[in-house]
């Protein structure tokens, strides 16, 4: 009987702990649940002046077409900084989330002057939108 009470308490405690961890989990976990429609609006406000989602259309920054899953510094015809060329982690959700939070802090010496998106939900939305650019 005592074991059953302990087991039940453990289950309730585990559920509470899991809920607390999900609520405070790092942004990459939440990024999978971003809203691409909201992300498009954020992209239009913050990114479109320097980046295009069209294939081969570079602006101040490289085209972001098919950026999710792509290797850094891999867009033909764009002159990347040495710092970005030295980045080897593919642009997966976690890498994009970290970079978009603080571009110059993440890749020291990057040319991107954008200060970043401090809100995790905004980053998740932008990443969800970028996933549609294929």
PDB file of C-alpha atoms in Angstrom:
ATOM      1  CA  UNK A   1       0.000   0.000   0.000  1.00  0.00           C
ATOM      2  CA  UNK A   2       2.771   2.382   0.910  1.00  0.00           C
ATOM      3  CA  UNK A   3       4.493   1.715  -2.405  1.00  0.00           C
ATOM      4  CA  UNK A   4       1.312   2.581  -4.246  1.00  0.00           C
ATOM      5  CA  UNK A   5       1.080   5.927  -2.484  1.00  0.00           C
ATOM      6  CA  UNK A   6       4.703   6.655  -3.250  1.00  0.00           C
ATOM      7  CA  UNK A   7       4.194   5.569  -6.872  1.00  0.00           C
ATOM      8  CA  UNK A   8       1.122   7.775  -7.243  1.00  0.00           C
ATOM      9  CA  UNK A   9       2.908  10.734  -5.640  1.00  0.00           C
ATOM     10  CA  UNK A  10       5.881  10.169  -7.904  1.00  0.00           C
ATOM     11  CA  UNK A  11       3.637  10.169 -10.971  1.00  0.00           C
ATOM     12  CA  UNK A  12       1.926  13.392  -9.945  1.00  0.00           C
ATOM     13  CA  UNK A  13       5.290  14.935  -9.094  1.00  0.00           C
ATOM     14  CA  UNK A  14       6.726  13.764 -12.416  1.00  0.00           C
ATOM     15  CA  UNK A  15       3.852  15.297 -14.322  1.00  0.00           C
ATOM     16  CA  UNK A  16       4.258  18.578 -12.445  1.00  0.00           C
ATOM     17  CA  UNK A  17       8.001  18.558 -13.062  1.00  0.00           C
ATOM     18  CA  UNK A  18       7.520  17.804 -16.768  1.00  0.00           C
ATOM     19  CA  UNK A  19       4.989  20.638 -17.080  1.00  0.00           C
ATOM     20  CA  UNK A  20       7.367  23.049 -15.338  1.00  0.00           C
ATOM     21  CA  UNK A  21      10.261  22.010 -17.560  1.00  0.00           C
ATOM     22  CA  UNK A  22       8.193  22.433 -20.709  1.00  0.00           C
ATOM     23  CA  UNK A  23       7.075  25.874 -19.616  1.00  0.00           C
ATOM     24  CA  UNK A  24      10.669  26.959 -19.079  1.00  0.00           C
ATOM     25  CA  UNK A  25      12.324  24.871 -21.771  1.00  0.00           C
ATOM     26  CA  UNK A  26      14.850  26.494 -24.077  1.00  0.00           C
ATOM     27  CA  UNK A  27      13.523  28.114 -27.209  1.00  0.00           C
ATOM     28  CA  UNK A  28      14.658  25.382 -29.643  1.00  0.00           C
ATOM     29  CA  UNK A  29      12.020  23.040 -28.216  1.00  0.00           C
ATOM     30  CA  UNK A  30       9.315  25.676 -28.642  1.00  0.00           C
ATOM     31  CA  UNK A  31      10.630  26.707 -32.078  1.00  0.00           C
ATOM     32  CA  UNK A  32       9.062  23.624 -33.601  1.00  0.00           C
ATOM     33  CA  UNK A  33       5.673  25.022 -32.650  1.00  0.00           C
ATOM     34  CA  UNK A  34       6.163  28.473 -34.193  1.00  0.00           C
ATOM     35  CA  UNK A  35       3.461  30.120 -36.283  1.00  0.00           C
ATOM     36  CA  UNK A  36       4.646  30.716 -39.874  1.00  0.00           C
ATOM     37  CA  UNK A  37       1.977  33.392 -40.464  1.00  0.00           C
ATOM     38  CA  UNK A  38       3.200  35.396 -37.460  1.00  0.00           C
ATOM     39  CA  UNK A  39       6.763  34.667 -38.565  1.00  0.00           C
ATOM     40  CA  UNK A  40       6.090  36.162 -41.986  1.00  0.00           C
ATOM     41  CA  UNK A  41       4.931  39.407 -40.371  1.00  0.00           C
ATOM     42  CA  UNK A  42       8.037  39.526 -38.164  1.00  0.00           C
ATOM     43  CA  UNK A  43      10.246  38.722 -41.168  1.00  0.00           C
ATOM     44  CA  UNK A  44       8.647  41.573 -43.120  1.00  0.00           C
ATOM     45  CA  UNK A  45       9.310  43.982 -40.228  1.00  0.00           C
ATOM     46  CA  UNK A  46      12.832  42.915 -39.340  1.00  0.00           C
ATOM     47  CA  UNK A  47      14.537  40.885 -42.078  1.00  0.00           C
ATOM     48  CA  UNK A  48      13.244  41.734 -45.554  1.00  0.00           C
ATOM     49  CA  UNK A  49      15.355  44.879 -45.982  1.00  0.00           C
ATOM     50  CA  UNK A  50      18.523  42.790 -45.887  1.00  0.00           C
ATOM     51  CA  UNK A  51      17.400  39.263 -46.851  1.00  0.00           C
ATOM     52  CA  UNK A  52      15.356  37.722 -49.642  1.00  0.00           C
ATOM     53  CA  UNK A  53      13.587  34.389 -49.683  1.00  0.00           C
ATOM     54  CA  UNK A  54      14.090  34.124 -53.446  1.00  0.00           C
ATOM     55  CA  UNK A  55      16.621  31.671 -54.839  1.00  0.00           C
ATOM     56  CA  UNK A  56      19.863  33.435 -55.737  1.00  0.00           C
ATOM     57  CA  UNK A  57      18.688  36.898 -54.699  1.00  0.00           C
ATOM     58  CA  UNK A  58      21.250  38.283 -52.288  1.00  0.00           C
ATOM     59  CA  UNK A  59      20.869  41.692 -50.704  1.00  0.00           C
ATOM     60  CA  UNK A  60      22.981  43.091 -47.871  1.00  0.00           C
ATOM     61  CA  UNK A  61      22.612  39.560 -46.482  1.00  0.00           C
ATOM     62  CA  UNK A  62      22.393  36.252 -48.350  1.00  0.00           C
ATOM     63  CA  UNK A  63      19.190  34.724 -49.665  1.00  0.00           C
ATOM     64  CA  UNK A  64      17.436  32.775 -46.932  1.00  0.00           C
ATOM     65  CA  UNK A  65      15.708  30.412 -49.341  1.00  0.00           C
ATOM     66  CA  UNK A  66      16.073  26.877 -47.964  1.00  0.00           C
ATOM     67  CA  UNK A  67      18.128  28.139 -44.998  1.00  0.00           C
ATOM     68  CA  UNK A  68      16.777  25.578 -42.510  1.00  0.00           C
ATOM     69  CA  UNK A  69      19.144  22.628 -42.744  1.00  0.00           C
ATOM     70  CA  UNK A  70      21.650  24.447 -44.943  1.00  0.00           C
ATOM     71  CA  UNK A  71      25.351  24.779 -44.157  1.00  0.00           C
ATOM     72  CA  UNK A  72      26.424  28.286 -43.075  1.00  0.00           C
ATOM     73  CA  UNK A  73      28.198  30.476 -45.631  1.00  0.00           C
ATOM     74  CA  UNK A  74      27.028  28.316 -48.531  1.00  0.00           C
ATOM     75  CA  UNK A  75      25.065  30.705 -50.762  1.00  0.00           C
ATOM     76  CA  UNK A  76      26.907  31.196 -54.043  1.00  0.00           C
ATOM     77  CA  UNK A  77      27.782  34.784 -54.860  1.00  0.00           C
ATOM     78  CA  UNK A  78      27.565  36.140 -51.327  1.00  0.00           C
ATOM     79  CA  UNK A  79      30.693  37.530 -49.645  1.00  0.00           C
ATOM     80  CA  UNK A  80      30.552  36.083 -46.118  1.00  0.00           C
ATOM     81  CA  UNK A  81      32.697  37.235 -43.216  1.00  0.00           C
ATOM     82  CA  UNK A  82      35.580  35.027 -42.121  1.00  0.00           C
ATOM     83  CA  UNK A  83      33.643  34.381 -38.897  1.00  0.00           C
ATOM     84  CA  UNK A  84      30.616  33.041 -40.777  1.00  0.00           C
ATOM     85  CA  UNK A  85      32.791  30.953 -43.092  1.00  0.00           C
ATOM     86  CA  UNK A  86      34.287  29.398 -39.957  1.00  0.00           C
ATOM     87  CA  UNK A  87      30.858  28.340 -38.660  1.00  0.00           C
ATOM     88  CA  UNK A  88      30.308  24.633 -39.298  1.00  0.00           C
ATOM     89  CA  UNK A  89      27.019  23.856 -37.507  1.00  0.00           C
ATOM     90  CA  UNK A  90      24.164  23.533 -40.028  1.00  0.00           C
ATOM     91  CA  UNK A  91      21.281  25.979 -39.692  1.00  0.00           C
ATOM     92  CA  UNK A  92      18.947  23.670 -37.823  1.00  0.00           C
ATOM     93  CA  UNK A  93      16.224  24.988 -35.505  1.00  0.00           C
ATOM     94  CA  UNK A  94      18.528  25.194 -32.484  1.00  0.00           C
ATOM     95  CA  UNK A  95      21.333  26.954 -34.375  1.00  0.00           C
ATOM     96  CA  UNK A  96      18.932  29.449 -35.955  1.00  0.00           C
ATOM     97  CA  UNK A  97      17.306  30.118 -32.589  1.00  0.00           C
ATOM     98  CA  UNK A  98      20.657  30.843 -30.943  1.00  0.00           C
ATOM     99  CA  UNK A  99      21.832  32.995 -33.849  1.00  0.00           C
ATOM    100  CA  UNK A 100      18.613  35.003 -34.142  1.00  0.00           C
ATOM    101  CA  UNK A 101      18.658  35.748 -30.406  1.00  0.00           C
ATOM    102  CA  UNK A 102      22.013  37.549 -30.721  1.00  0.00           C
ATOM    103  CA  UNK A 103      23.683  37.293 -34.149  1.00  0.00           C
ATOM    104  CA  UNK A 104      26.900  39.118 -33.304  1.00  0.00           C
ATOM    105  CA  UNK A 105      27.181  37.438 -29.922  1.00  0.00           C
ATOM    106  CA  UNK A 106      26.716  33.992 -31.472  1.00  0.00           C
ATOM    107  CA  UNK A 107      29.087  34.448 -34.427  1.00  0.00           C
ATOM    108  CA  UNK A 108      31.702  36.979 -33.315  1.00  0.00           C
ATOM    109  CA  UNK A 109      32.774  38.995 -36.328  1.00  0.00           C
ATOM    110  CA  UNK A 110      29.640  38.365 -38.411  1.00  0.00           C
ATOM    111  CA  UNK A 111      28.651  41.188 -40.739  1.00  0.00           C
ATOM    112  CA  UNK A 112      25.009  41.129 -39.648  1.00  0.00           C
ATOM    113  CA  UNK A 113      24.262  44.327 -37.713  1.00  0.00           C
ATOM    114  CA  UNK A 114      20.797  43.254 -36.572  1.00  0.00           C
ATOM    115  CA  UNK A 115      20.688  43.129 -32.766  1.00  0.00           C
ATOM    116  CA  UNK A 116      18.514  40.008 -32.735  1.00  0.00           C
ATOM    117  CA  UNK A 117      15.086  38.864 -31.654  1.00  0.00           C
ATOM    118  CA  UNK A 118      15.068  38.666 -27.851  1.00  0.00           C
ATOM    119  CA  UNK A 119      11.600  37.074 -27.664  1.00  0.00           C
ATOM    120  CA  UNK A 120      11.700  33.265 -27.993  1.00  0.00           C
ATOM    121  CA  UNK A 121       8.197  33.169 -29.485  1.00  0.00           C
ATOM    122  CA  UNK A 122       9.182  35.651 -32.196  1.00  0.00           C
ATOM    123  CA  UNK A 123      12.213  33.524 -33.051  1.00  0.00           C
ATOM    124  CA  UNK A 124      10.072  30.388 -33.142  1.00  0.00           C
ATOM    125  CA  UNK A 125       7.635  32.108 -35.494  1.00  0.00           C
ATOM    126  CA  UNK A 126      10.382  33.360 -37.817  1.00  0.00           C
ATOM    127  CA  UNK A 127      11.997  29.910 -37.918  1.00  0.00           C
ATOM    128  CA  UNK A 128       8.616  28.339 -38.716  1.00  0.00           C
ATOM    129  CA  UNK A 129       8.260  30.836 -41.563  1.00  0.00           C
ATOM    130  CA  UNK A 130      11.779  30.145 -42.826  1.00  0.00           C
ATOM    131  CA  UNK A 131      10.915  26.429 -42.916  1.00  0.00           C
ATOM    132  CA  UNK A 132       8.312  27.269 -45.591  1.00  0.00           C
ATOM    133  CA  UNK A 133      10.930  28.841 -47.874  1.00  0.00           C
ATOM    134  CA  UNK A 134      11.724  25.735 -49.941  1.00  0.00           C
TER     135      UNK A 134
END
